Short mmCIF file of C-alpha atoms in Angstrom, two decimals:
data_model
loop_
_atom_site.label_atom_id
_atom_site.label_comp_id
_atom_site.label_asym_id
_atom_site.label_seq_id
_atom_site.Cartn_x
_atom_site.Cartn_y
_atom_site.Cartn_z
CA MET T 1 11.48 37.06 19.32
CA SER T 2 11.22 39.80 16.70
CA VAL T 3 8.66 42.50 17.50
CA THR T 4 7.72 45.23 15.02
CA THR T 5 5.35 48.13 15.60
CA LEU T 6 3.47 49.17 12.48
CA HIS T 7 1.71 52.53 12.44
CA HIS T 8 -1.79 52.02 11.16
CA HIS T 9 -3.65 54.95 9.64
CA HIS T 10 -6.83 53.30 8.37
CA ALA T 11 -9.80 53.40 10.72
CA ARG T 12 -11.07 49.86 11.28
CA PRO T 13 -12.97 48.21 14.14
CA ALA T 14 -10.79 46.52 16.76
CA LEU T 15 -11.65 43.39 18.71
CA ARG T 16 -10.18 44.04 22.13
CA SER T 17 -12.42 42.38 24.70
CA PRO T 18 -15.13 39.73 24.83
CA GLY T 19 -18.04 40.62 22.58
CA ARG T 20 -16.96 44.24 22.09
CA VAL T 21 -15.63 46.29 19.19
CA THR T 22 -13.61 49.26 20.37
CA ALA T 23 -11.83 52.18 18.74
CA PRO T 24 -9.38 51.36 15.92
CA ALA T 25 -5.79 50.60 16.87
CA SER T 26 -3.29 53.36 16.11
CA ARG T 27 -0.47 50.85 15.84
CA VAL T 28 -0.10 47.17 15.12
CA GLN T 29 1.96 44.82 17.26
CA LEU T 30 3.57 42.43 14.80
CA VAL T 31 5.53 39.55 16.30
CA ALA T 32 7.39 37.13 14.04
CA PRO T 33 6.12 33.58 14.65
CA ASP T 34 8.38 31.39 16.77
CA LEU T 35 7.88 27.97 15.19
CA ARG T 36 9.91 25.83 17.59
CA ILE T 37 9.83 24.03 20.89
CA VAL T 38 11.26 26.53 23.37
CA ASP T 39 13.03 25.00 26.37
CA SER T 40 12.94 27.99 28.73
CA PRO T 41 11.49 27.08 32.15
CA VAL T 42 8.31 29.13 31.77
CA ALA T 43 7.63 27.84 28.24
CA SER T 44 8.28 24.26 29.36
CA VAL T 45 5.82 24.52 32.25
CA LEU T 46 3.11 26.05 30.05
CA ARG T 47 3.66 23.35 27.43
CA VAL T 48 3.35 20.52 29.94
CA ALA T 49 0.17 22.11 31.25
CA CYS T 50 -1.24 22.30 27.71
CA VAL T 51 -0.70 18.65 26.90
CA GLU T 52 -0.77 16.94 30.33
CA GLY T 53 -2.89 19.16 32.57
CA PRO T 54 -4.28 18.95 35.13
CA ILE T 55 -0.86 17.97 36.43
CA SER T 56 0.90 18.12 39.78
CA ARG T 57 4.09 20.10 40.26
CA ASP T 58 5.97 16.87 41.01
CA SER T 59 4.86 15.35 37.71
CA ALA T 60 5.64 18.57 35.85
CA ALA T 61 9.15 18.56 37.29
CA ARG T 62 9.72 14.96 36.19
CA THR T 63 8.37 15.58 32.70
CA THR T 64 10.28 18.82 32.06
CA GLY T 65 13.47 17.94 33.93
CA LEU T 66 13.19 21.12 36.02
CA SER T 67 13.57 21.28 39.78
CA ILE T 68 10.47 21.52 41.97
CA ALA T 69 11.55 25.02 43.05
CA THR T 70 11.85 26.16 39.42
CA VAL T 71 8.46 24.68 38.53
CA ASN T 72 6.89 26.45 41.51
CA ARG T 73 8.29 29.80 40.38
CA GLN T 74 7.03 29.37 36.84
CA VAL T 75 3.60 28.22 37.99
CA SER T 76 3.32 31.27 40.24
CA ALA T 77 4.27 33.59 37.37
CA LEU T 78 1.81 31.95 34.97
CA LEU T 79 -0.95 32.04 37.59
CA GLY T 80 -0.22 35.75 38.01
CA VAL T 81 -0.90 36.55 34.33
CA GLY T 82 -3.93 34.28 34.16
CA LEU T 83 -2.52 31.57 31.89
CA LEU T 84 -2.80 28.82 34.51
CA ARG T 85 -5.37 27.94 37.12
CA GLU T 86 -5.15 25.62 40.12
CA ARG T 87 -7.48 22.67 40.62
CA ALA T 88 -7.88 22.33 44.38
CA ASP T 89 -10.76 19.92 43.75
CA LEU T 90 -8.25 17.41 42.35
CA THR T 91 -5.79 17.56 45.24
CA ALA T 92 -4.89 14.09 46.52
CA SER T 93 -6.39 13.15 49.83
CA GLY T 94 -4.06 14.06 52.70
CA ALA T 95 -1.88 16.39 50.59
CA ILE T 96 -0.92 19.63 52.33
CA GLY T 97 0.12 22.97 50.84
CA ARG T 98 -0.33 24.70 47.44
CA PRO T 99 2.58 22.80 45.77
CA ARG T 100 0.36 19.70 46.01
CA VAL T 101 -2.51 21.36 44.15
CA PRO T 102 -2.65 20.34 40.45
CA PHE T 103 -2.64 23.05 37.81
CA GLU T 104 -3.82 23.33 34.21
CA VAL T 105 -4.12 25.88 31.42
CA ASN T 106 -6.73 28.52 32.18
CA HIS T 107 -8.28 28.02 28.77
CA GLU T 108 -11.90 29.07 29.31
CA PRO T 109 -11.50 32.90 29.49
CA PHE T 110 -9.31 33.24 26.38
CA SER T 111 -9.16 32.47 22.68
CA THR T 112 -6.97 33.09 19.65
CA ILE T 113 -7.99 33.68 16.04
CA GLY T 114 -6.33 31.79 13.20
CA ILE T 115 -6.71 32.66 9.52
CA HIS T 116 -5.48 30.51 6.65
CA ILE T 117 -5.61 32.43 3.36
CA GLY T 118 -5.58 29.94 0.52
CA ALA T 119 -5.52 30.42 -3.23
CA VAL T 120 -9.23 29.53 -3.45
CA VAL T 121 -10.60 29.21 0.09
CA THR T 122 -9.85 31.11 3.31
CA GLY T 123 -10.37 29.39 6.64
CA ILE T 124 -11.04 31.17 9.94
CA THR T 125 -10.66 29.36 13.26
CA VAL T 126 -11.18 30.24 16.90
CA SER T 127 -9.11 28.16 19.32
CA ASP T 128 -8.43 27.89 23.03
CA LEU T 129 -4.97 28.13 24.57
CA ARG T 130 -4.45 24.37 24.41
CA GLY T 131 -4.73 24.40 20.62
CA ARG T 132 -8.26 22.92 20.62
CA ILE T 133 -10.33 24.40 17.80
CA LEU T 134 -13.61 25.79 19.12
CA GLY T 135 -15.06 26.54 15.71
CA ALA T 136 -14.10 27.02 12.09
CA VAL T 137 -15.58 28.50 8.94
CA GLU T 138 -14.49 28.62 5.31
CA ILE T 139 -15.17 31.50 2.92
CA PRO T 140 -14.07 31.95 -0.69
CA THR T 141 -10.83 33.93 -0.77
CA PRO T 142 -11.96 37.42 -1.84
CA GLY T 143 -10.79 38.82 -5.16
CA GLY T 144 -9.76 42.36 -5.95
CA SER T 145 -6.83 44.33 -4.59
CA PRO T 146 -4.86 42.98 -1.62
CA ASP T 147 -6.16 45.75 0.65
CA ALA T 148 -9.79 45.11 -0.28
CA ALA T 149 -9.43 41.34 0.04
CA LEU T 150 -7.69 41.58 3.42
CA ALA T 151 -10.28 44.04 4.71
CA SER T 152 -13.03 41.58 3.72
CA VAL T 153 -11.24 38.71 5.47
CA THR T 154 -10.82 40.90 8.57
CA ARG T 155 -14.54 41.66 8.71
CA SER T 156 -15.38 37.98 8.34
CA ALA T 157 -12.91 37.00 11.07
CA GLY T 158 -14.24 39.63 13.46
CA ALA T 159 -17.84 38.55 12.87
CA PHE T 160 -17.04 34.88 13.38
CA ALA T 161 -14.82 35.36 16.46
CA GLY T 162 -17.51 37.52 18.04
CA ARG T 163 -19.61 34.40 18.53
CA TRP T 164 -17.38 33.50 21.50
CA HIS T 165 -18.33 36.69 23.29
CA ARG T 166 -17.38 35.40 26.74
CA ARG T 167 -13.76 34.86 25.73
CA THR T 168 -11.06 37.49 25.39
CA PRO T 169 -9.11 37.09 22.13
CA LEU T 170 -5.38 37.39 22.76
CA TRP T 171 -3.74 37.03 19.36
CA VAL T 172 -4.36 36.54 15.65
CA GLY T 173 -2.21 34.30 13.48
CA VAL T 174 -2.24 34.24 9.69
CA ALA T 175 -0.89 31.37 7.58
CA ILE T 176 -0.61 32.05 3.86
CA GLY T 177 1.21 30.85 0.76
CA GLY T 178 3.49 32.90 -1.41
CA ARG T 179 6.58 34.74 -0.17
CA VAL T 180 6.02 35.89 3.39
CA ASP T 181 8.06 38.61 5.11
CA THR T 182 7.48 37.70 8.76
CA ALA T 183 9.34 40.78 10.03
CA ASN T 184 7.10 43.23 8.15
CA GLY T 185 3.94 41.14 7.92
CA THR T 186 3.71 41.48 4.14
CA VAL T 187 3.14 38.86 1.43
CA ASP T 188 3.81 38.50 -2.28
CA HIS T 189 1.34 35.93 -3.60
CA PRO T 190 1.48 35.39 -7.38
CA ARG T 191 -1.59 33.12 -7.45
CA LEU T 192 -3.69 35.85 -5.82
CA GLY T 193 -1.99 38.63 -7.75
CA TRP T 194 -0.76 40.22 -4.51
CA GLU T 195 2.42 42.24 -4.27
CA ASN T 196 3.47 43.50 -0.86
CA GLY T 197 0.08 42.64 0.62
CA ARG T 198 -0.18 44.33 4.04
CA VAL T 199 -1.46 41.32 5.96
CA ALA T 200 -0.34 42.42 9.43
CA GLY T 201 -1.28 46.05 8.98
CA ILE T 202 -4.82 45.38 7.80
CA ILE T 203 -5.78 42.27 9.78
CA GLY T 204 -3.88 43.10 12.97
CA GLY T 205 -5.05 46.70 12.85
CA GLY T 206 -8.61 45.76 12.00
CA LEU T 207 -8.95 43.26 14.84
CA GLY T 208 -6.89 45.32 17.29
CA LEU T 209 -4.79 42.32 18.33
CA PRO T 210 -1.12 41.36 18.27
CA ILE T 211 -0.48 39.45 15.06
CA SER T 212 1.95 36.90 13.63
CA VAL T 213 2.17 35.99 9.93
CA SER T 214 3.76 32.80 8.59
CA GLY T 215 4.19 30.81 5.43
CA HIS T 216 1.48 28.18 5.51
CA VAL T 217 3.59 25.08 4.91
CA GLU T 218 6.02 26.12 7.65
CA ALA T 219 3.00 26.56 9.91
CA MET T 220 1.75 23.07 9.04
CA ALA T 221 5.14 21.66 9.96
CA ALA T 222 4.97 23.60 13.23
CA SER T 223 1.56 22.14 14.05
CA GLU T 224 3.08 18.65 13.86
CA LEU T 225 5.74 19.87 16.28
CA LEU T 226 3.71 21.91 18.76
CA LEU T 227 0.17 20.55 18.65
CA ALA T 228 0.45 16.85 17.82
CA PRO T 229 2.77 15.14 20.34
CA ARG T 230 2.14 14.48 24.02
CA LEU T 231 5.14 14.85 26.28
CA SER T 232 4.43 11.56 28.05
CA ASP T 233 4.53 9.68 24.73
CA THR T 234 8.11 8.47 24.22
CA ALA T 235 7.73 8.02 20.47
CA ALA T 236 6.28 11.49 20.10
CA ALA T 237 8.96 13.03 22.28
CA GLN T 238 11.67 11.44 20.14
CA SER T 239 10.08 12.84 16.99
CA THR T 240 11.00 16.39 18.00
CA SER T 241 14.68 15.62 17.52
CA GLY T 242 16.43 14.98 14.22
CA THR T 243 14.98 16.21 10.94
CA SER T 244 11.52 16.07 9.37
CA LEU T 245 10.41 16.93 5.85
CA TYR T 246 6.83 18.18 5.57
CA PHE T 247 5.35 18.01 2.06
CA TYR T 248 2.05 19.72 1.25
CA ALA T 249 -0.17 19.56 -1.81
CA ARG T 250 -3.65 20.88 -2.49
CA GLU T 251 -4.20 23.97 -4.62
CA THR T 252 -0.53 24.78 -4.19
CA ALA T 253 2.49 22.61 -3.32
CA GLY T 254 5.24 23.29 -0.83
CA MET T 255 7.66 21.81 1.67
CA ALA T 256 9.23 22.71 4.99
CA LEU T 257 12.05 21.28 7.07
CA THR T 258 12.07 20.83 10.84
CA ILE T 259 15.49 20.47 12.47
CA ASP T 260 15.80 19.47 16.13
CA GLY T 261 12.51 20.96 17.24
CA ARG T 262 12.62 24.10 15.09
CA VAL T 263 10.96 24.78 11.73
CA HIS T 264 13.54 26.13 9.31
CA THR T 265 12.40 29.62 8.26
CA PRO T 266 14.85 31.33 5.88
CA ALA T 267 15.27 35.04 6.49
CA SER T 268 14.46 35.78 2.85
CA GLY T 269 11.23 33.79 2.99
CA PRO T 270 10.36 30.21 2.05
CA GLY T 271 11.63 28.63 -1.12
CA SER T 272 9.36 27.26 -3.83
CA ILE T 273 8.89 23.82 -5.35
CA ALA T 274 6.00 24.95 -7.58
CA HIS T 275 8.08 24.60 -10.74
CA LEU T 276 9.92 21.36 -9.99
CA PRO T 277 9.84 19.26 -13.19
CA THR T 278 7.64 16.17 -13.01
CA GLY T 279 7.72 14.83 -16.55
CA SER T 280 3.99 15.44 -17.09
CA SER T 281 2.60 17.20 -20.14
CA ALA T 282 0.63 19.79 -18.11
CA LEU T 283 1.18 23.36 -19.34
CA CYS T 284 2.23 25.79 -16.62
CA GLY T 285 1.55 29.51 -16.52
CA CYS T 286 5.32 30.05 -16.71
CA GLY T 287 5.28 28.61 -20.25
CA ASN T 288 6.94 25.29 -19.43
CA ARG T 289 5.33 21.88 -19.26
CA GLY T 290 5.38 19.48 -16.33
CA CYS T 291 5.82 21.95 -13.44
CA LEU T 292 4.72 20.43 -10.14
CA GLU T 293 1.82 22.75 -9.27
CA ALA T 294 0.53 22.71 -12.84
CA SER T 295 0.45 18.91 -12.62
CA VAL T 296 -0.93 18.13 -9.16
CA SER T 297 -2.96 21.12 -7.92
CA ASP T 298 -6.70 20.73 -7.48
CA ARG T 299 -7.23 23.25 -10.25
CA ALA T 300 -5.02 21.24 -12.63
CA VAL T 301 -6.83 17.99 -11.82
CA VAL T 302 -10.25 19.58 -12.34
CA ALA T 303 -9.14 21.07 -15.67
CA ALA T 304 -7.86 17.66 -16.80
CA ALA T 305 -11.10 16.01 -15.69
CA VAL T 306 -13.17 18.48 -17.72
CA ASP T 307 -10.87 18.07 -20.72
CA ARG T 308 -11.23 14.27 -20.57
CA LYS T 309 -15.01 14.63 -20.10
CA ILE T 310 -14.88 12.89 -16.71
CA ILE T 311 -16.97 15.68 -15.20
CA PRO T 312 -19.08 18.25 -17.04
CA SER T 313 -18.01 21.81 -17.61
CA VAL T 314 -20.33 24.67 -16.71
CA ALA T 315 -21.85 27.47 -18.74
CA ARG T 316 -20.13 30.03 -16.55
CA GLY T 317 -16.44 29.75 -15.85
CA ALA T 318 -15.44 28.60 -12.40
CA THR T 319 -13.59 31.88 -11.90
CA ASP T 320 -16.78 33.89 -12.50
CA VAL T 321 -18.72 31.70 -10.09
CA ALA T 322 -16.01 31.97 -7.45
CA ALA T 323 -15.99 35.75 -7.83
CA SER T 324 -19.75 36.00 -7.39
CA VAL T 325 -19.61 33.81 -4.30
CA ALA T 326 -16.66 35.81 -2.94
CA ARG T 327 -18.79 38.94 -3.01
CA GLY T 328 -20.94 37.29 -0.35
CA ALA T 329 -18.03 36.04 1.74
CA THR T 330 -18.69 38.38 4.64
CA ASP T 331 -22.37 37.42 4.69
CA VAL T 332 -21.35 33.76 4.90
CA ALA T 333 -19.15 34.38 7.94
CA VAL T 334 -21.72 36.61 9.62
CA SER T 335 -24.46 34.01 9.21
CA VAL T 336 -22.14 31.30 10.54
CA ALA T 337 -21.27 33.52 13.51
CA ARG T 338 -24.94 33.30 14.47
CA GLY T 339 -25.17 29.55 14.00
CA ALA T 340 -22.95 26.53 13.38
CA THR T 341 -19.25 26.62 14.20
CA ASN T 342 -17.91 24.43 11.38
CA VAL T 343 -19.16 25.41 7.93
CA ALA T 344 -17.56 25.07 4.51
CA ALA T 345 -17.64 27.78 1.89
CA PRO T 346 -19.93 27.44 -1.11
CA GLN T 347 -17.85 25.95 -3.90
CA PRO T 348 -17.90 26.83 -7.61
CA HIS T 349 -18.46 23.95 -10.03
CA PRO T 350 -16.82 21.92 -11.36
CA SER T 351 -14.80 21.14 -8.26
CA ILE T 352 -12.24 18.60 -7.12
CA ALA T 353 -14.99 17.02 -5.03
CA ALA T 354 -16.76 16.07 -8.25
CA VAL T 355 -13.64 14.23 -9.44
CA TYR T 356 -13.39 12.33 -6.14
CA GLN T 357 -17.07 11.45 -6.32
CA ALA T 358 -16.71 10.20 -9.88
CA ALA T 359 -13.79 7.95 -8.89
CA GLN T 360 -15.64 6.61 -5.86
CA GLY T 361 -18.71 6.07 -8.03
CA GLY T 362 -16.85 3.71 -10.36
CA SER T 363 -15.43 6.01 -13.06
CA GLU T 364 -12.23 4.33 -14.24
CA ALA T 365 -11.13 7.51 -16.03
CA ALA T 366 -11.45 9.53 -12.80
CA ARG T 367 -9.57 6.88 -10.87
CA GLU T 368 -6.75 6.84 -13.44
CA LEU T 369 -6.46 10.63 -13.30
CA LEU T 370 -6.13 10.60 -9.51
CA VAL T 371 -3.64 7.72 -9.66
CA GLU T 372 -1.56 9.79 -12.10
CA ARG T 373 -1.46 12.60 -9.57
CA ALA T 374 -0.60 10.20 -6.75
CA ARG T 375 2.34 8.81 -8.71
CA ILE T 376 3.67 12.29 -9.50
CA LEU T 377 3.41 13.16 -5.82
CA GLY T 378 5.22 9.97 -4.82
CA ARG T 379 8.06 10.61 -7.28
CA THR T 380 8.41 14.22 -6.12
CA VAL T 381 8.49 13.28 -2.44
CA ALA T 382 11.14 10.64 -3.24
CA LEU T 383 13.27 13.27 -5.00
CA LEU T 384 13.06 15.66 -2.05
CA ARG T 385 13.61 12.91 0.47
CA ASP T 386 16.79 11.74 -1.30
CA MET T 387 17.97 15.35 -1.57
CA PHE T 388 17.57 16.18 2.15
CA ASN T 389 17.68 12.67 3.70
CA PRO T 390 15.44 13.55 6.68
CA ASP T 391 14.68 11.17 9.52
CA ARG T 392 10.93 11.47 8.87
CA VAL T 393 8.58 12.52 6.07
CA VAL T 394 5.08 13.86 6.74
CA LEU T 395 2.54 14.24 3.92
CA GLY T 396 -0.18 16.85 4.35
CA GLY T 397 -2.93 18.45 2.32
CA GLN T 398 -6.12 17.27 0.66
CA ALA T 399 -4.21 15.88 -2.32
CA PHE T 400 -3.38 13.06 0.10
CA THR T 401 -6.15 13.06 2.68
CA ALA T 402 -9.24 13.71 0.55
CA TYR T 403 -8.68 10.61 -1.61
CA PRO T 404 -7.26 7.83 0.61
CA ALA T 405 -7.38 5.35 -2.27
CA GLY T 406 -4.49 7.24 -3.82
CA ILE T 407 -2.12 6.75 -0.86
CA PRO T 408 -0.92 3.24 -1.88
CA HIS T 409 0.06 4.65 -5.29
CA VAL T 410 1.98 7.48 -3.60
CA GLY T 411 3.81 4.87 -1.54
CA GLU T 412 4.59 2.67 -4.54
CA ALA T 413 6.00 5.59 -6.55
CA PHE T 414 7.99 6.79 -3.56
CA THR T 415 9.54 3.36 -3.02
CA ALA T 416 10.31 2.93 -6.71
CA HIS T 417 12.09 6.27 -7.06
CA SER T 418 13.86 6.76 -3.72
CA THR T 419 17.38 5.33 -3.61
CA LEU T 420 17.71 5.48 0.17
CA ALA T 421 16.62 2.96 2.79
CA ARG T 422 12.95 3.28 3.78
CA ARG T 423 12.37 5.33 6.92
CA ASP T 424 9.39 6.87 8.66
CA ILE T 425 6.90 8.28 6.13
CA ARG T 426 3.32 8.98 7.09
CA VAL T 427 0.26 11.08 6.34
CA THR T 428 -0.49 13.84 8.85
CA GLY T 429 -2.83 12.98 11.69
CA PHE T 430 -4.67 16.29 11.18
CA GLY T 431 -6.36 14.96 8.05
CA ASP T 432 -8.39 17.51 6.10
CA ARG T 433 -7.94 20.10 8.87
CA VAL T 434 -4.26 20.85 8.28
CA GLN T 435 -5.01 24.43 7.24
CA GLU T 436 -7.02 25.04 10.42
CA TYR T 437 -4.24 23.77 12.68
CA ALA T 438 -1.61 25.71 10.70
CA ALA T 439 -3.47 28.94 11.39
CA THR T 440 -4.02 27.91 15.01
CA VAL T 441 -0.35 27.25 15.71
CA VAL T 442 0.64 30.66 14.28
CA SER T 443 -1.86 32.31 16.62
CA LEU T 444 -0.34 30.43 19.58
CA SER T 445 3.37 30.33 18.75
CA SER T 446 4.32 33.53 20.58
CA LEU T 447 2.21 32.63 23.62
CA TYR T 448 3.93 29.25 23.74
CA SER T 449 7.48 30.56 23.26
CA ASP T 450 7.35 33.63 25.54
CA PRO T 451 4.09 33.48 27.50
CA LEU T 452 4.71 36.28 30.01
CA ALA T 453 5.83 38.85 27.43
CA SER T 454 3.01 37.81 25.09
CA MET T 455 0.39 38.39 27.77
CA ARG T 456 1.81 41.87 28.39
CA ARG T 457 1.50 42.62 24.67
CA ALA T 458 -2.02 41.24 24.51
CA ALA T 459 -3.02 43.54 27.37
CA ALA T 460 -1.38 46.64 25.86
#
């Protein structure tokens, strides 16, 4: 596990204990995300507690393949740092001794904060140690300089997380597009106009928590690996071996590979499929026509819908509206922190939702536009699948999940253009919440891979 200490010179409030804001952190503990299933004894015991608990030590030994003595040692260590708790009330009648007492994750005292920074919308989540999302809020991604935007996101995250004042936040995880340097916690994000954005320094320093920063598609692939399967499910257990291709499309497009229980994370940052040729006539910002993102992104679909008069344009440009809403982003999060736990950001108009509504309302032109996108997506997934020949393909993002009627057309195009035998291809089970679970898994990855060391860092 790579750990970097960043010296932080900007005074910002730090979230260090339940319901309290303390003095600003003088340094930032940046830990590169560990997006894999770790098979060390302590990580294995914590994982089985997360997905199977309450569980007996005998059952944990059978599930993990560890000896009873090894399980006992790990349980004792995890009890010592507060990550597990025993459930004497569930002990079988007649059982004698602590090894017979079931244990589970001690999830109630703690939380983690996940932040997904998207090209248009930023999501903030608060989760427990089992990966259950306690609450989520969306705000428009702030404009302006990277430092100003990240400071605004930090304030919103602190306000929202403060609603769970009885829980101690242990970690913050950030999932974001663009080119992510996980070792330095910086991001180059062309869509946002960011160069060397100091994500870890500003967010980690502002919240006063250890922080991990990951590419968002890699994080989505990791959520399929670490949060979806149950260890007792044979089919799910088998899915952690071999190779998986995760394909994402919404406002951006990307892919990630998982190989034998580990998300492939190149040292130089994730690659890009944004400019893969699709054969469409859409004009890309790079000057070429038919680039993938310029053809299938929500923004591209909305622009095409306005151009074809499927939905009306507005007097003010969508960018101006988004900017005006973004100026109130902190107010949105603060108001949500006092009330509901799952709230969407105000959206500028026209929006992709208007295109979906038009198609569902009987507009043949809207339906044809969305079918065009579905077919481009299917052809692109077929190309990537034939290139990498993975054992499984997972499709994620609202380009798939927000318009289910398009899925059959994705499948037809995939089948027509893939030259290999059909294998497992499916839409993510996380539905429209893929961004939330991506942020959540980044906030938990270090705790899951090295729980004892992570708890020491969280307490530092």
